[in-house]
C-alpha positions as semicolon CSV with decimal commas, in nm:
position;residue;x (nm);y (nm);z (nm)
1;M;12,167;0,415;12,015
2;D;11,809;0,541;12,017
3;G;11,556;0,576;12,295
4;N;11,729;0,759;12,582
5;G;11,467;1,034;12,591
6;R;11,174;0,792;12,573
7;W;11,330;0,577;12,846
8;A;11,340;0,881;13,074
9;K;10,990;0,999;12,978
10;K;10,839;0,660;13,062
11;R;10,982;0,700;13,412
12;A;10,895;1,071;13,450
13;L;11,265;1,154;13,465
14;P;11,463;1,435;13,295
15;R;11,605;1,352;12,951
16;A;11,953;1,402;13,098
17;V;11,899;1,096;13,317
18;G;11,809;0,895;13,008
19;H;12,135;1,001;12,845
20;Q;12,329;0,907;13,159
21;R;12,170;0,561;13,154
22;G;12,257;0,541;12,785
23;V;12,624;0,593;12,871
24;E;12,597;0,310;13,124
25;A;12,469;0,086;12,843
26;V;12,773;0,182;12,634
27;R;12,998;0,096;12,927
28;R;12,838;-0,248;12,969
29;L;12,871;-0,320;12,599
30;V;13,237;-0,215;12,576
31;R;13,321;-0,435;12,875
32;S;13,165;-0,733;12,696
33;L;13,343;-0,688;12,362
34;E;13,642;-0,920;12,398
35;P;13,456;-1,255;12,401
36;T;13,249;-1,158;12,095
37;G;13,554;-1,146;11,868
38;L;13,418;-0,834;11,697
39;E;13,682;-0,634;11,514
40;C;13,488;-0,311;11,546
41;L;13,178;-0,178;11,718
42;T;13,053;0,158;11,589
43;L;12,820;0,370;11,802
44;Y;12,620;0,670;11,679
45;A;12,668;0,905;11,975
46;F;12,589;1,255;11,841
47;S;12,462;1,339;11,496
48;S;12,508;1,660;11,301
49;E;12,130;1,703;11,333
50;N;12,139;1,680;11,714
51;W;12,245;2,045;11,730
52;K;11,876;2,123;11,666
53;R;11,792;2,004;12,017
54;S;11,755;2,248;12,304
55;E;12,068;2,425;12,421
56;D;12,031;2,267;12,765
57;E;12,014;1,914;12,622
58;V;12,314;1,972;12,395
59;D;12,511;2,107;12,692
60;D;12,413;1,801;12,895
61;L;12,533;1,571;12,616
62;M;12,864;1,754;12,579
63;N;12,929;1,748;12,954
64;L;12,839;1,379;12,961
65;M;13,092;1,321;12,684
66;R;13,362;1,499;12,884
67;R;13,291;1,289;13,193
68;F;13,279;0,964;12,994
69;I;13,615;1,023;12,824
70;K;13,782;1,116;13,153
71;S;13,635;0,828;13,354
72;D;13,652;0,545;13,099
73;L;13,980;0,607;12,915
74;P;14,186;0,401;13,166
75;E;13,943;0,111;13,121
76;F;13,973;0,134;12,741
77;I;14,350;0,111;12,771
78;A;14,334;-0,177;13,021
79;N;14,094;-0,373;12,799
80;N;14,296;-0,320;12,481
81;V;14,024;-0,113;12,312
82;K;14,127;0,123;12,034
83;L;13,918;0,438;12,001
84;K;13,826;0,573;11,657
85;I;13,618;0,888;11,598
86;I;13,418;0,948;11,281
87;G;13,237;1,265;11,182
88;D;13,330;1,632;11,204
89;W;13,448;1,593;11,563
90;Q;13,728;1,846;11,534
91;S;13,471;2,127;11,523
92;L;13,349;2,040;11,873
93;A;13,455;2,251;12,174
94;P;13,836;2,282;12,193
95;D;13,862;2,105;12,528
96;I;13,662;1,807;12,397
97;V;13,880;1,793;12,085
98;A;14,193;1,792;12,304
99;M;14,049;1,513;12,523
100;L;13,961;1,306;12,216
101;E;14,303;1,355;12,059
102;D;14,464;1,237;12,383
103;A;14,231;0,935;12,398
104;L;14,306;0,843;12,037
105;A;14,680;0,858;12,104
106;Q;14,661;0,657;12,427
107;T;14,449;0,378;12,275
108;A;14,622;0,357;11,936
109;S;14,766;0,010;12,002
110;G;14,434;-0,150;12,102
111;K;14,324;-0,472;11,931
112;Q;13,946;-0,419;11,921
113;T;13,810;-0,094;11,783
114;L;13,533;0,116;11,931
115;A;13,435;0,370;11,666
116;V;13,223;0,660;11,792
117;A;13,031;0,886;11,554
118;L;13,043;1,244;11,685
119;N;12,893;1,538;11,499
120;Y;12,838;1,280;11,227
121;G;12,602;1,279;10,930
122;A;12,638;1,027;10,649
123;Q;12,533;1,269;10,376
124;H;12,801;1,516;10,486
125;E;13,054;1,234;10,504
126;I;12,977;1,124;10,147
127;A;12,990;1,483;10,019
128;R;13,328;1,540;10,186
129;A;13,461;1,212;10,048
130;A;13,339;1,291;9,695
131;A;13,501;1,636;9,708
132;K;13,828;1,483;9,829
133;A;13,815;1,221;9,553
134;A;13,748;1,487;9,291
135;A;14,042;1,696;9,411
136;A;14,269;1,393;9,376
137;G;14,147;1,278;9,033
138;D;13,871;1,053;8,911
139;V;13,556;1,016;9,119
140;T;13,484;0,645;9,144
141;I;13,326;0,410;9,395
142;D;13,674;0,313;9,513
143;S;13,803;0,670;9,539
144;I;13,501;0,780;9,742
145;A;13,523;0,475;9,968
146;A;13,891;0,548;10,031
147;A;13,805;0,901;10,146
148;L;13,527;0,808;10,390
149;D;13,577;0,850;10,765
150;T;13,555;0,470;10,793
151;A;13,813;0,389;10,523
152;D;14,045;0,220;10,774
153;L;13,767;0,020;10,942
154;P;13,636;-0,325;10,848
155;P;13,330;-0,336;10,617
156;L;12,998;-0,287;10,793
157;D;12,833;-0,627;10,838
158;L;12,543;-0,563;11,075
159;L;12,358;-0,242;11,159
160;I;12,137;-0,246;11,470
161;R;11,890;0,027;11,562
162;T;11,722;0,028;11,900
163;S;11,388;0,173;12,021
164;G;11,159;0,039;11,747
165;E;11,234;0,307;11,486
166;V;11,279;0,160;11,138
167;R;11,506;0,407;10,959
168;L;11,877;0,481;10,928
169;S;11,863;0,849;11,028
170;N;12,164;0,950;10,820
171;F;12,396;0,687;10,971
172;L;12,655;0,503;10,759
173;L;12,445;0,529;10,443
174;W;12,731;0,440;10,208
175;Q;12,866;0,164;10,431
176;A;12,521;0,007;10,477
177;A;12,478;-0,073;10,106
178;Y;12,500;-0,448;10,168
179;A;12,496;-0,460;10,547
180;E;12,241;-0,673;10,728
181;M;11,998;-0,467;10,936
182;L;11,823;-0,540;11,262
183;F;11,563;-0,315;11,423
184;V;11,479;-0,393;11,785
185;D;11,217;-0,246;12,018
186;T;11,453;-0,225;12,317
187;L;11,527;0,131;12,427
188;W;11,900;0,197;12,432
189;P;11,942;0,232;12,813
190;D;11,797;-0,121;12,844
191;F;12,028;-0,269;12,578
192;E;12,245;-0,536;12,736
193;P;12,537;-0,749;12,611
194;A;12,284;-1,032;12,582
195;H;12,093;-0,828;12,323
196;L;12,413;-0,789;12,121
197;N;12,481;-1,161;12,144
198;D;12,126;-1,232;12,023
199;A;12,183;-0,994;11,732
200;L;12,507;-1,170;11,640
201;D;12,330;-1,507;11,653
202;D;12,058;-1,370;11,422
203;F;12,324;-1,235;11,187
204;A;12,503;-1,571;11,177
205;R;12,185;-1,739;11,051
206;R;12,139;-1,499;10,760
207;E;12,245;-1,580;10,404
208;R;12,432;-1,291;10,243
209;R;12,418;-1,285;9,864
210;Y;12,536;-0,930;9,780
211;G;12,293;-0,905;9,490
212;G;12,352;-1,260;9,367
213;R;12,105;-1,547;9,373
């Protein structure tokens, strides 16, 4: 979900406003999930590298997270959305961890999954999974995959990056091995359910060969 800061800059607004509009885009997308039939939508909300940003911006993001969980949890429950968190989220502030644990428990029976990457970095995820696999026995592709944060999620089929950047930025590197990728110029606050539907239509037209002819 890239482009919040640039969206705000183009309008001479504080970056915090861009992040607020980014949350509104998340809200619109979650509300549109049921008709798509998607099993899981994964959103990269806060990376392990985002701690390098200014203290004020990080504080704004954390407070926005608190408000989002509190305001949108009832809607998640009402719309049968199951929340899943990936990344080292348990090292966040204790009150955020408690709020997330409560949200996970209250949405556990949901039918469609919204996975949110918090304090997430794919390289760290792979390193943790490899260490866990080694502690249990042989290190193999299967044993690493079973120890990833996403082990209980469906395989990654389509990875979309907004804002015109053409890189993965340490997101789902292992899972993206054979995923289709789509890079769009739309800044995240302007991303609408129609953009997701267009992406799914594009995906449906692609031929997936997984290394075969």
